Every structure is written in C-alpha cells, then in structure tokens.
XYZ file of C-alpha atoms in Angstrom:
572
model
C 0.000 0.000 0.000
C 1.161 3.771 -0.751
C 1.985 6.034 1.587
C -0.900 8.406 -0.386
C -3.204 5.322 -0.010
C -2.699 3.823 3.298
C -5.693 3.698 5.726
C -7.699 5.852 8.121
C -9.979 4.898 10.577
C -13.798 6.790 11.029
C -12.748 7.100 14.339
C -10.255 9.964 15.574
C -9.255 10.118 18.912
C -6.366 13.214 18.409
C -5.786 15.032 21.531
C -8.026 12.260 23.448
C -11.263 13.855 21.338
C -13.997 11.706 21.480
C -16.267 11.921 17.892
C -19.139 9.617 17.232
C -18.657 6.091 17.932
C -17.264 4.474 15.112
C -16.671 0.775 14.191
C -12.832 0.983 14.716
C -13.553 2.320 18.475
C -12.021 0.068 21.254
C -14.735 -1.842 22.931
C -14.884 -4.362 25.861
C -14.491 -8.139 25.209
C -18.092 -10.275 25.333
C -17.314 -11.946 28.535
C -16.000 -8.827 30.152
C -16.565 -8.906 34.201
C -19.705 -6.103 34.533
C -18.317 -2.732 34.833
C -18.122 -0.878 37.813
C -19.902 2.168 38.346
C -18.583 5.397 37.115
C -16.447 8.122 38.502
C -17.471 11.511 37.715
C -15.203 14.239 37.650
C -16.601 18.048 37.289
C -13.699 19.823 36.552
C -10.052 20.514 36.750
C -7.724 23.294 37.189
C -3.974 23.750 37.346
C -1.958 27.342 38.337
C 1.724 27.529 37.751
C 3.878 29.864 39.508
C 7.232 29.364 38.699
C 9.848 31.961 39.814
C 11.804 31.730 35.942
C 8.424 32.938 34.835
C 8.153 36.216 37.291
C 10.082 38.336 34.491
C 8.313 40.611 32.559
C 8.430 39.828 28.570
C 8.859 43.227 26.510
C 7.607 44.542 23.822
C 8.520 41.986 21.300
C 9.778 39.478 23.565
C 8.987 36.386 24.272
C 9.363 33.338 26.848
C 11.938 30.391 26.688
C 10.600 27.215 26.604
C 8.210 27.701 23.987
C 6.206 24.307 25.544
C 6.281 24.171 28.925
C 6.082 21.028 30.150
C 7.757 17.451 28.494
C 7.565 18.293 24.800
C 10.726 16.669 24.330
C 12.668 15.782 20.940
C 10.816 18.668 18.943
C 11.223 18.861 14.821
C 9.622 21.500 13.189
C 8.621 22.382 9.396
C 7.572 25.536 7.738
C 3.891 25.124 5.557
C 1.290 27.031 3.851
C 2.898 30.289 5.435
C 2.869 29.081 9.241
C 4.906 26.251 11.116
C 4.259 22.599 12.759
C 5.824 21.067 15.089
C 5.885 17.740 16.419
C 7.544 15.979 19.929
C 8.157 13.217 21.439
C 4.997 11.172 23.812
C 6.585 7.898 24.518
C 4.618 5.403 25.562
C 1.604 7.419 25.822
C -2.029 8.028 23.747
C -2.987 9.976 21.957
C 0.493 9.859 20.690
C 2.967 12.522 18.505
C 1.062 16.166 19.278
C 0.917 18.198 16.106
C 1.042 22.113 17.001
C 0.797 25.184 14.473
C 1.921 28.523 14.987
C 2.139 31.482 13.040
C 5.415 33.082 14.272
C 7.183 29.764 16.191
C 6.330 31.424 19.132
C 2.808 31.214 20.115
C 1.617 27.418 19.698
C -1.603 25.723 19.316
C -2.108 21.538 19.443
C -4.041 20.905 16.177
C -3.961 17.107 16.485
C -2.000 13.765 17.300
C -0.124 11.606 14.368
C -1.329 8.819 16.638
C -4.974 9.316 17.296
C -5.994 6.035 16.441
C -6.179 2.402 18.814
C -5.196 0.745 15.472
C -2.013 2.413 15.002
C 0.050 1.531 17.341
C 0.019 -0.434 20.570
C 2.295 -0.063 23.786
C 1.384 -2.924 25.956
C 4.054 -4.398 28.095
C 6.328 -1.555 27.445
C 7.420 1.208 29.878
C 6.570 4.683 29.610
C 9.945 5.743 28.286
C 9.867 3.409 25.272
C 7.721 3.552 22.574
C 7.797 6.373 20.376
C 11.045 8.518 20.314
C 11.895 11.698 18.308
C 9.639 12.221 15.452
C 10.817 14.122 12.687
C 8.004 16.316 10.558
C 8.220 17.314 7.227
C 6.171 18.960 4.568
C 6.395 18.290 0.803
C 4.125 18.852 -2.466
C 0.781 19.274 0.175
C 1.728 16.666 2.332
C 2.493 16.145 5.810
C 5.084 13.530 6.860
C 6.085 12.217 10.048
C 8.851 9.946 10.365
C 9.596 8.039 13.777
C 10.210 5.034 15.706
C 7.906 3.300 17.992
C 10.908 1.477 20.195
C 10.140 -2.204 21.072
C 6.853 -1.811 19.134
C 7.300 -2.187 15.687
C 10.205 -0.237 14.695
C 10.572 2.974 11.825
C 7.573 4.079 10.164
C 6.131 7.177 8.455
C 2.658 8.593 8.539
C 1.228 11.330 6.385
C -1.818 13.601 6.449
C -2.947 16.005 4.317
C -4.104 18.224 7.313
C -1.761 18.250 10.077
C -4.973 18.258 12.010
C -5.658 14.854 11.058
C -6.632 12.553 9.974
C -3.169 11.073 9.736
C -2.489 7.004 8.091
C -1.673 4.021 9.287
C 2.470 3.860 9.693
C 3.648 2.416 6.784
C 6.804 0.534 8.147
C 10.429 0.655 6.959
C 12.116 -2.616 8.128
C 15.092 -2.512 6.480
C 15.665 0.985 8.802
C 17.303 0.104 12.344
C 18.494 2.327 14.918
C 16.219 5.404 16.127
C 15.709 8.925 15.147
C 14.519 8.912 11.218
C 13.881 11.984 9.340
C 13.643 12.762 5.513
C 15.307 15.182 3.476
C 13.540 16.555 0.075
C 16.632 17.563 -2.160
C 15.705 20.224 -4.754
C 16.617 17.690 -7.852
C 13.710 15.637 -6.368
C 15.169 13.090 -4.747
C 14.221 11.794 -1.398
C 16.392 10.503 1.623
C 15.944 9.249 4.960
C 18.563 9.411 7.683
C 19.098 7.466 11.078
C 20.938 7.063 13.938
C 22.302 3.212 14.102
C 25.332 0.989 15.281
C 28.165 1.278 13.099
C 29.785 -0.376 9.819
C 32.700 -1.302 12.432
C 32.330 -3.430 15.394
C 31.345 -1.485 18.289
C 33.936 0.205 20.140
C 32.769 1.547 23.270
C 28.998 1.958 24.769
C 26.997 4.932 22.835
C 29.381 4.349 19.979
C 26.419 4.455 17.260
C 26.317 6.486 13.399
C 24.435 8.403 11.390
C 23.477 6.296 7.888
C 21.941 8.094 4.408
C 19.763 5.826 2.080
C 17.502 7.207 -0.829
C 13.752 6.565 -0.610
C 10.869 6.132 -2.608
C 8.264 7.875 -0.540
C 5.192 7.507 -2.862
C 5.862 3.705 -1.811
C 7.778 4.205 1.587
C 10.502 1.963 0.101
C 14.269 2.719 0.702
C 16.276 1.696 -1.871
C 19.963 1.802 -2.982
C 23.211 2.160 -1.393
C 23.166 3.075 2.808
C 26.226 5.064 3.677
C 27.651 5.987 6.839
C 27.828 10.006 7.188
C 29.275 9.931 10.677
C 30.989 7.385 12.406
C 30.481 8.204 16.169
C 30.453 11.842 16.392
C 32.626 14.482 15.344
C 35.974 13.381 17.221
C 35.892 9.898 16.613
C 38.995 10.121 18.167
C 37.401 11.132 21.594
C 35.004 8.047 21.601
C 32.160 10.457 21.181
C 28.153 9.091 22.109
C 24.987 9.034 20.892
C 25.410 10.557 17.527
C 21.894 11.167 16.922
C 18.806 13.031 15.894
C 19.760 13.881 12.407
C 18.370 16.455 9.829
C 19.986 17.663 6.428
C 19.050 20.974 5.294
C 20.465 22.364 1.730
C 21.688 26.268 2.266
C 23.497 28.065 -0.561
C 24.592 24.759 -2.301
C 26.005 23.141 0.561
C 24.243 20.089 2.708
C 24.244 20.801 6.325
C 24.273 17.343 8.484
C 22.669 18.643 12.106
C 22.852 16.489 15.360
C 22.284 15.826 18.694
C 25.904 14.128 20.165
C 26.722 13.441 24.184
C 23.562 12.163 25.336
C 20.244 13.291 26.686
C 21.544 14.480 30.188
C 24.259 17.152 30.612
C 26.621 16.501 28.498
C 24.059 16.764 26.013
C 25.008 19.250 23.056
C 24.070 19.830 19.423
C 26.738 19.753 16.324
C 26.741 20.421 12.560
C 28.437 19.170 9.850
C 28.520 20.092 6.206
C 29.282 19.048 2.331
C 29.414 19.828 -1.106
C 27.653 16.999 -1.850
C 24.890 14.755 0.216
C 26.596 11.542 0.126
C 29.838 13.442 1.707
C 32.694 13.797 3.283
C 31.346 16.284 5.597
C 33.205 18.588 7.293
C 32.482 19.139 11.121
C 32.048 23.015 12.116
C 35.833 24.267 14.244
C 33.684 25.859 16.552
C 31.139 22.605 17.784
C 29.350 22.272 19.805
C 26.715 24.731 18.114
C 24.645 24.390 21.094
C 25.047 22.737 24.577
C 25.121 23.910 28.432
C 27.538 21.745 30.036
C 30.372 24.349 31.039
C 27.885 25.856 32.646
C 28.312 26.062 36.773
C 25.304 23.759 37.762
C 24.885 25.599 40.914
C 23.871 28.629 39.002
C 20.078 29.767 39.363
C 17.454 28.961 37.473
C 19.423 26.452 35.546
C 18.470 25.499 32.085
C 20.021 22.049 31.249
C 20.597 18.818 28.974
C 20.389 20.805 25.790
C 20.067 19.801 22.151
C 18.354 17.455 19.659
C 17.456 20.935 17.933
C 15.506 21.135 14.279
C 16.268 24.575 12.041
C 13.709 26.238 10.095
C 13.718 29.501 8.158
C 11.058 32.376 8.885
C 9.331 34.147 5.953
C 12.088 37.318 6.700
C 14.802 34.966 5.730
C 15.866 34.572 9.353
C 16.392 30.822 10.745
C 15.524 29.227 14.057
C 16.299 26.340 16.169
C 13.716 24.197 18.114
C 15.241 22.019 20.746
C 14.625 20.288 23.908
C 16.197 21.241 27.386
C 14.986 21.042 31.211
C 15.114 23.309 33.931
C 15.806 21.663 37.234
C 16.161 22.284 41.131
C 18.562 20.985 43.485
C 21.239 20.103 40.618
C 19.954 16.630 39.059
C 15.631 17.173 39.316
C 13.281 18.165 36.824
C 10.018 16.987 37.049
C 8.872 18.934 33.684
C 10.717 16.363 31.697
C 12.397 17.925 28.796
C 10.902 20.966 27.304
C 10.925 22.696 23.930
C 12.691 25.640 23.482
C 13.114 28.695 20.548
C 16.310 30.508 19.999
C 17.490 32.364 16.827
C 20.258 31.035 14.502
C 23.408 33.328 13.592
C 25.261 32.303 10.607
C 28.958 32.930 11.067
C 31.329 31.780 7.907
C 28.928 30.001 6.295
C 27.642 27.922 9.667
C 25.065 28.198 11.763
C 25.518 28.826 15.267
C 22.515 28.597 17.866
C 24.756 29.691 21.239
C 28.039 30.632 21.675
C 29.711 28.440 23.970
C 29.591 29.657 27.419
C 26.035 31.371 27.297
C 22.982 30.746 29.253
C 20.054 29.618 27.415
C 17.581 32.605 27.946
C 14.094 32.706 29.510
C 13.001 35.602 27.221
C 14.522 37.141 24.397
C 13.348 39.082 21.178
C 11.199 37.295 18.901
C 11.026 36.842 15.553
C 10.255 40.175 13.324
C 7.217 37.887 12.232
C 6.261 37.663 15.628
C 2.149 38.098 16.825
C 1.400 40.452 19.403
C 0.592 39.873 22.392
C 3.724 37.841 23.472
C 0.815 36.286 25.991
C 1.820 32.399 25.635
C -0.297 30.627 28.044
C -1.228 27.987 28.213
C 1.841 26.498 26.824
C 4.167 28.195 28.691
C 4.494 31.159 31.245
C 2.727 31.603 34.917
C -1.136 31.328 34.529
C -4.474 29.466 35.753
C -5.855 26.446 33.289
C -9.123 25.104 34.007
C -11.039 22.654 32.005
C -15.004 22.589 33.061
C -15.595 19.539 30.853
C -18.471 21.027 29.257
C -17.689 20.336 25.542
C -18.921 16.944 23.847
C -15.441 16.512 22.531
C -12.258 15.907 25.600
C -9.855 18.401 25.547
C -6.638 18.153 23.665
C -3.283 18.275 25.726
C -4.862 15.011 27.777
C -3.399 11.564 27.103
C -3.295 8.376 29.018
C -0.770 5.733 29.566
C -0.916 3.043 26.364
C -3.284 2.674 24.209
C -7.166 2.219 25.702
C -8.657 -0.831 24.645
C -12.475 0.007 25.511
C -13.091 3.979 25.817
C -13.594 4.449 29.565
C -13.498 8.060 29.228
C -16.712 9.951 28.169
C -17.422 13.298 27.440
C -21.013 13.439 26.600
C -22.939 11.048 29.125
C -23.420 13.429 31.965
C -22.968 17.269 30.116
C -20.135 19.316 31.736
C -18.196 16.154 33.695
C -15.510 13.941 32.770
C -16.970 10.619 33.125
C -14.226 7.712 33.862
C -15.353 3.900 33.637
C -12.634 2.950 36.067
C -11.021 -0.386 35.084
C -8.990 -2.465 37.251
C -5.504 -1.869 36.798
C -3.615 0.682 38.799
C -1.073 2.923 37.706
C 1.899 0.316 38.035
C 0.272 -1.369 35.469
C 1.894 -2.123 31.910
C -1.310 -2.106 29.759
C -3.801 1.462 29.927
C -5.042 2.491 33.518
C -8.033 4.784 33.497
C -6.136 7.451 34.447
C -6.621 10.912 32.265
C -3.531 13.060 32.298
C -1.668 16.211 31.533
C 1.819 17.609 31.916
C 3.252 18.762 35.194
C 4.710 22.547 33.650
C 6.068 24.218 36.472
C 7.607 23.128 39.353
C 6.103 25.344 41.666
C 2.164 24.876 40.816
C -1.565 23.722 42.204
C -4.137 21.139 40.659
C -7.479 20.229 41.846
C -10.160 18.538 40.110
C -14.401 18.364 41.877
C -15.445 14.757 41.730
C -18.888 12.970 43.250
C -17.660 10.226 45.824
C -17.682 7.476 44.243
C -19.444 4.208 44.819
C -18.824 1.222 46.688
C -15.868 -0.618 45.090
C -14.316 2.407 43.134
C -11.553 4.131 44.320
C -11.211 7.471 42.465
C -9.304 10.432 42.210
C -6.197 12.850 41.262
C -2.834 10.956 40.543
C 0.562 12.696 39.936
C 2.284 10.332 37.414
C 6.097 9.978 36.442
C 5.626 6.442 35.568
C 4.471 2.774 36.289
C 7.027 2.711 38.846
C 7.175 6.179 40.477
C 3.662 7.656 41.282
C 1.268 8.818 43.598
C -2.638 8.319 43.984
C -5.052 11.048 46.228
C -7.722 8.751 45.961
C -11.196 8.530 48.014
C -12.833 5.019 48.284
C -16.208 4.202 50.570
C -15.791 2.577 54.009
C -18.399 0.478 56.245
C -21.788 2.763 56.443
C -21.131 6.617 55.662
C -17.655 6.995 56.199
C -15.503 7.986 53.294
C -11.508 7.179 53.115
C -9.390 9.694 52.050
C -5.587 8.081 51.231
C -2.617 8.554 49.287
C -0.775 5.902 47.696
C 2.416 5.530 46.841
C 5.306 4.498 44.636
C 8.346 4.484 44.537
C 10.308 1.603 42.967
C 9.423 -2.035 42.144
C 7.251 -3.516 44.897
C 3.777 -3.105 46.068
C 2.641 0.660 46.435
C 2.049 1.693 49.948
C -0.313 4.127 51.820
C 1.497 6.511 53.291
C -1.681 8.989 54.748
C -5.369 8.389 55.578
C -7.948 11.100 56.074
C -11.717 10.779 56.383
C -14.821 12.650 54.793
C -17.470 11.227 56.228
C -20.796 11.988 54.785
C -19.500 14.253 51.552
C -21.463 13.687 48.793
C -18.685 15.800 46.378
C -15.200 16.912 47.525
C -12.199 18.750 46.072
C -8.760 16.826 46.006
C -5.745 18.912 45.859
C -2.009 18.735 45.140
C 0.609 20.914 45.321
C 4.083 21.121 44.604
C 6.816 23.331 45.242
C 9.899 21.110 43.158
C 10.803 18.528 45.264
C 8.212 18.413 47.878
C 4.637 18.186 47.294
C 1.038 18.415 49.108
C -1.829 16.290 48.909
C -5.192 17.235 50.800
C -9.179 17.123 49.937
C -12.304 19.739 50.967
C -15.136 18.153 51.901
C -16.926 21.377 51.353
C -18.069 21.659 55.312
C -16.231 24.975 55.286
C -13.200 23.506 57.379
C -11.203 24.467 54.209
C -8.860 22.222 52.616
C -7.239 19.207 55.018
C -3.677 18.288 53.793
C -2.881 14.604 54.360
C 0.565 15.675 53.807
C 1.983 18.641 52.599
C 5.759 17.210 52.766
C 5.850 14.124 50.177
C 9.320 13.726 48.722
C 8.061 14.872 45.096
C 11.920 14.044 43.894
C 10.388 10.691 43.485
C 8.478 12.489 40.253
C 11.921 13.839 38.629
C 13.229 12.404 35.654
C 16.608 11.543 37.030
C 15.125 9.649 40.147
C 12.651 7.668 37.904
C 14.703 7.159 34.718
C 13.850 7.308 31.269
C 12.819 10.533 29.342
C 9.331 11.358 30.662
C 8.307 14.197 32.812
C 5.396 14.215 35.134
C 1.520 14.464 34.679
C -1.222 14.905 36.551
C -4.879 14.465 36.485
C -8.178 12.044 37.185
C -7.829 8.484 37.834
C -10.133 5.734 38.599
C -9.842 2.097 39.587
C -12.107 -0.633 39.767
C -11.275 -2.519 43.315
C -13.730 -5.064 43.880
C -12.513 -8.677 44.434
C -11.995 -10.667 41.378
C-alpha cells in the first residue's frame, strides 16, 4: 500500500477527542466482568507559579521554553505560510502532538499523528519506550512524520494532508534500524531518509552508534539503494564520542548541512553540525562545535536550564532561521520533574555555519522574537505563569490530555453526563503495563496547584487525582467508601518495584462531592481534599518527597503528569 493510499480509521481520537462512535472504536471483550460504576469528575484546574516565569516579557519578547512542560525531541517544518511542530509522547495516547503557529512562538495543538487504537500499541512496554523523536516534514501538500515506535514495531512514516488529522496508518520501513529517522527533500527531487544506528565497524565503546543516508521512494515508503555511513560516532571519533543522533539535512546556498544531537540526553548533552558539497559526503564538522550545549555551565547557578540539544532549524518568511530544541530546567542540581521541554532561539550564521549559542552562554528565559512575531507575546497555556481550568463542558475531551498506552475500551466519556468527565474505572492501577483509566496532563512548572471536583464514588471504586512519572514512580489522592457513611481519604504511593504503599489516611465522612488537591513546590509536594463543610482544605501531607516524580530519580525521558484516575477494586 502507498503512503498516499494507506488507511484511516472513522474514528479519531487526536488530543483524546472523542467523535461519534465508530466501528474501529475500542470496545470491551463479550465476557468482560460487569463494569463498575462510574467516577465523575466536574472539573479541573492547574496554576503555575514558577519563579523563571516572574520576568516581565517586553515589547517583542517572548518566553523560553516555547512548551512548557515534556515536549521533548521537537522537529519543526515551515507550511502554507505558518509552522508545525511535532515531539516526542513515549509510551503514551494519543500519541505525537501536532502544534501550528504562526510566528514559532505562540503554539496551538491541532492534532495527534497517533490518534488512532489501530495504530500503534504499547502494551508491556514502559513509559519511556515507545515512540522517540519524530521528525516532521512537509512536501508537495503533504504532511510527513517519520519516527520510531521502540520495542513496538520499529521505523515508520505517517502522512496527512491536514496536520490536524486525519493522519495514516504507519507504513513501516524494516530494512531501517536504529532510532531517530527523518527525511530530506533535495531540490533535484530526490528523497532521503537518515538514522541514527550501530556502526559499519564493530562497536567500540557503549553509545558508539552512526548516522546512515539511504535514498527513498516515498510515494511507496521503500528505501532503496546504497546506505552510507555520514558519521561514524560523532565528530571526534577520536574522543570516543556518544549518541550521535537526531539527524536532519538541510540544503543552504549549495552546501548540505548534516545537524545532530551528540553526548547524550543528560548534561553533556550538546548539538553539532556538519557540512558538504555533496549529500553523500565527506562532511566537514564546524571548528567551533558544539553549536549548542550547556555543560560548562556552573550547575549551581540559578534557574538552571540544562541537557540541551536534539534541535531542528527552520527559516522564517524574513529569511531569518531558528532552532527548536529540547532542554529542562531543574532544582537541586539533578531534578526536573517537567521532563524535557521545547525551546526557541534564533540562529546566527557565522562563515557560512550556523551557530545557535556561543559556547559559554545561558540559554535565555526571554529574548526578542522573531520580526514575524504576533502580538501579544501572551503564551499561556503552553508556557508562562497562569491558571488552566477545564469545566468539561464540551462533547469533545480536551486536547493536551493523554493516558498511559493505548485504551482498549473507551472508559473516558465526554457526553454522558454534560459538563463532567466521566471515567469507567477499570482495574488496573497505575503500576500497570497495559492502559489504567487514568486521564492526564503535563506537570509545567515546578512550583504549581491542581485540583479537580469529583462525586464520591461508589462502593468498590476508588477514584481520584494521581501525579504520574511512571508505572514505577507515582502517587494516587484517591477517596474510596468505608463500612456505612464513612468515606476514606488516602494517598498511595510508589516508589520503585514492589507493592505501592499508603502513606496517609484522612476521612470525609458523609461528603457527597469533595475537592482533592495537590501541590508542589519542586521537590516536595502536598496532597489534601475539601469536603466542602467549610473547614477548608485538610492536607494529608503537605511534605511528600516529590523528587520521586523527577526524571533523574525515575529514569527514562518522561516528565510528570497529573490528572483524574479511577480504579475498579472489587474482588476478582
């Protein structure tokens, strides 16, 4: 099947939207166990209050990162006079957001490249697998997105005509290994795709990896031809550079420029660039690399921005370029509990190479925009201090909301009681490795407040707000019905393998609704409820060790999220 021809479903579920059901819509097996009741949720609100974001933003100005929040790996193409760009979701659904924005500044979600059950399926895998650094391009009116779904299927592409959506089926390339595809359109009308993979040579040293070139039919999705090695491990091979990675060619006043992510996602983390007359090679590394990076920077400094790189380059309508790339922003040293985050800064040309940051230099937290730039520089709420609340009062669920996996029956419902987020709750909990019901949204400041209104739920439900890193570092503010009319207030925890534990109990006795509450102020976090008897909110605990939520405590790439979960707990 063409890439032009492949399938869609009727049913789109980008951004967790819910449309008319549809014959492709997940659905419960026949001899299901009968569900339990359902939680109902009335709404949910989240303030940040970050102190990086206390700074005023002048008069065309605007505020570093760009997405707030883990948005890492972000590629970004110029169409139809305004730009997309695309990041990286992991093991979670809907998966690959698409955003638009007229001046790379001020960003909107449009849709998902994986909106669809069929697509893709993350069972059994951790949330930091799945799918890594997409790469987004636009060519002759379509959309493509090239990426790989890690220990799920391997490299694919998917196309749209809309980057709203509806987007195909992948079309898989398994003659592709490694990670970290993207395409290159040459003017002569050629087609390429690039890779990160293990070497020609045997392996030298752990992260030893290269970056491999093969034409490609893309009206088939068919490589084809000779593969060639562009860069053997970085560019000092004779340093036993890592993680060569994350590449993208772009073709600039006749010469190919090779751009890439080299040192690893942590701190040592920095982007370099490479060029040639020619885009089989030699290419010549840039004197001056790294082109980007923060590692020589004092990590005691404040407000740290870290781990940057994996940047994309596009050029504005004034001729100016850009570079999209991913960084965090951490406390004490080593946390970050945002994940990695996308960021904007301008690209200077010097001698015929492009230069993001001198070496040396801070990334900024605002800076002059583009000349292209919309007034107001108001970015919220993708980035900056503000309020978010969702009342739940639209038939479709909001986009920005995802869930762990892929859903195999649609417990979440928009449309059965107007203005709540109705959850089925199904049985697994959040250390699960197939879909919890458990509706969630990025954690984008480390200083913030959610809360979400729920009705108590019935006997044999447990239901409430969870702060999520991962299957194996979480917490649960969940309320559950005792003997008679009391009602159980706990939080659950964990933190590691083993069973989770309950670390706080509080009671409610009586409520009918209640407000659950947590906030966070970076590494420690509170967790209380309001019965709504005017004693106010009671904290359970308002000194959890939230570190347990950071990226480097955890592992893996994600950051942390936050929102409504439910959980069916009666006996088997």
């Amino acid at each position: 099947m063409g890439l032009m021809a492949a399938g869609v479903a009727a049913l789109l579920l980008a951004g967790c939207q819910r449309e008319p059901a549809a014959a492709e819509a997940p659905a419960p097996a026949a001899d299901a166990t009968p569900a339990a009741t359902t939680a109902y949720f009335d709404w949910f609100e989240y303030t940040g209050r970050d102190a990086a974001f206390e700074a005023p933003v002048p008069e065309g100005s605007f505020r570093n990162p760009v997405l707030a929040g883990f948005h890492s790996d972000p590629s970004v193409t110029a169409a139809n006079g305004k730009f997309y760009l695309v990041a990286s979701t992991f093991a979670f659904f809907p998966g690959i957001p698409v955003f638009e924005s007229e001046d790379l500044v001020h960003w909107t979600q449009v849709g998902n490249a994986i909106h669809r059950p069929g697509q893709l399926d993350f069972d059994g895998l951790g949330m930091s697998r799945g799918v890594f650094a997409p790469a987004i391009e636009f060519h002759d009116g379509t959309f493509y997105v090239v990426n790989t779904s890690v220990d799920a299927g391997g490299n694919f592409i998917v196309t749209a005509k809309d980057p709203a959506g509806p987007w195909s089926d992948p079309v898989w390339l398994p003659t592709i290994g490694g990670i970290d595809p993207s395409l290159f359109f040459d003017d002569d009308g050629k087609v390429y795709i690039l890779n990160n993979d293990e070497p020609e040579v045997p392996v030298r040293y752990d992260g030893h990896r290269a970056i491999w070139l093969q034409e490609i039919d893309i009206a088939n999705g068919k490589p084809f031809g000779p593969r060639k090695v562009l860069i053997d491990g970085g560019v000092k091979p004779e340093d036993n550079p890592i993680w060569i990675e994350g590449p993208h060619i772009y073709k600039v006043d006749g010469w190919y420029y090779l751009n890439n992510a080299e040192g690893g996602t942590g701190p040592q983390h920095s982007q370099v660039i490479l060029r040639s007359r020619d885009v089989w090679g030699p290419y010549e590394p840039y004197a001056a690399n790294p082109i980007l990076t923060q590692r020589d920077l004092d990590p005691n400094r404040p407000l740290p921005v870290t781990n940057a790189g994996h940047a994309d380059l596009v050029q504005g309508p004034d001729g100016s370029w850009w570079a999209t790339f991913l960084a965090s922003r951490n406390y004490g040293v080593d946390h970050y509990n945002t994940g990695r985050e996308a960021f904007l800064l301008p690209v200077t040309w010097t001698n015929g190479w492009p230069v993001i940051l001198p070496r040396g230099e801070g990334i900024p937290y605002v800076l002059p925009g583009p000349s292209f730039m919309k007034s107001p520089a108001e970015q919220a709420p993708m980035t900056g201090n503000f309020t978010w609340r969702d009342e739940f009062d639209t038939v479709e669920l909001g986009k920005g909301w995802m869930t762990p996996r892929v859903p195999k029956t649609t417990w979440y419902d928009g449309t059965s009681r107007p203005g709540w987020l109705a959850i089925q709750p199904l049985r697994e909990r959040l250390d699960t490795k197939v879909n919890p019901s458990f509706y969630a949204r990025r954690q984008q400041h480390q200083v913030f407040e959610a809360s979400t209104a729920m009705e108590v739920p019935a006997a044999g439900v447990a239901a409430g707000l969870a702060a999520f890193q991962g299957d194996t570092h979480w917490y649960f503010l969940g309320v559950r019905r005792g003997e008679g009319e009391a009602i159980e207030v706990f939080l659950e925890k964990k933190a590691g393998e083993g069973d989770p534990e309950i670390v706080a109990r509080g009671t409610a006795d009586a409520a009918k609704q209640l407000s659950l509450h947590i906030e966070g102020n970076e590494g420690r976090y509170g967790f209380g409820f309001d019965a709504g008897d005017g004693a106010g909110v009671q904290w359970l605990t308002r000194d959890a060790d939230g570190t347990i939520l950071s990226t480097d405590v955890a592992g893996g790439f994600v950051g942390a999220t936050i929102g409504p979960h439910a959980r069916d707990e009666r006996a088997l």
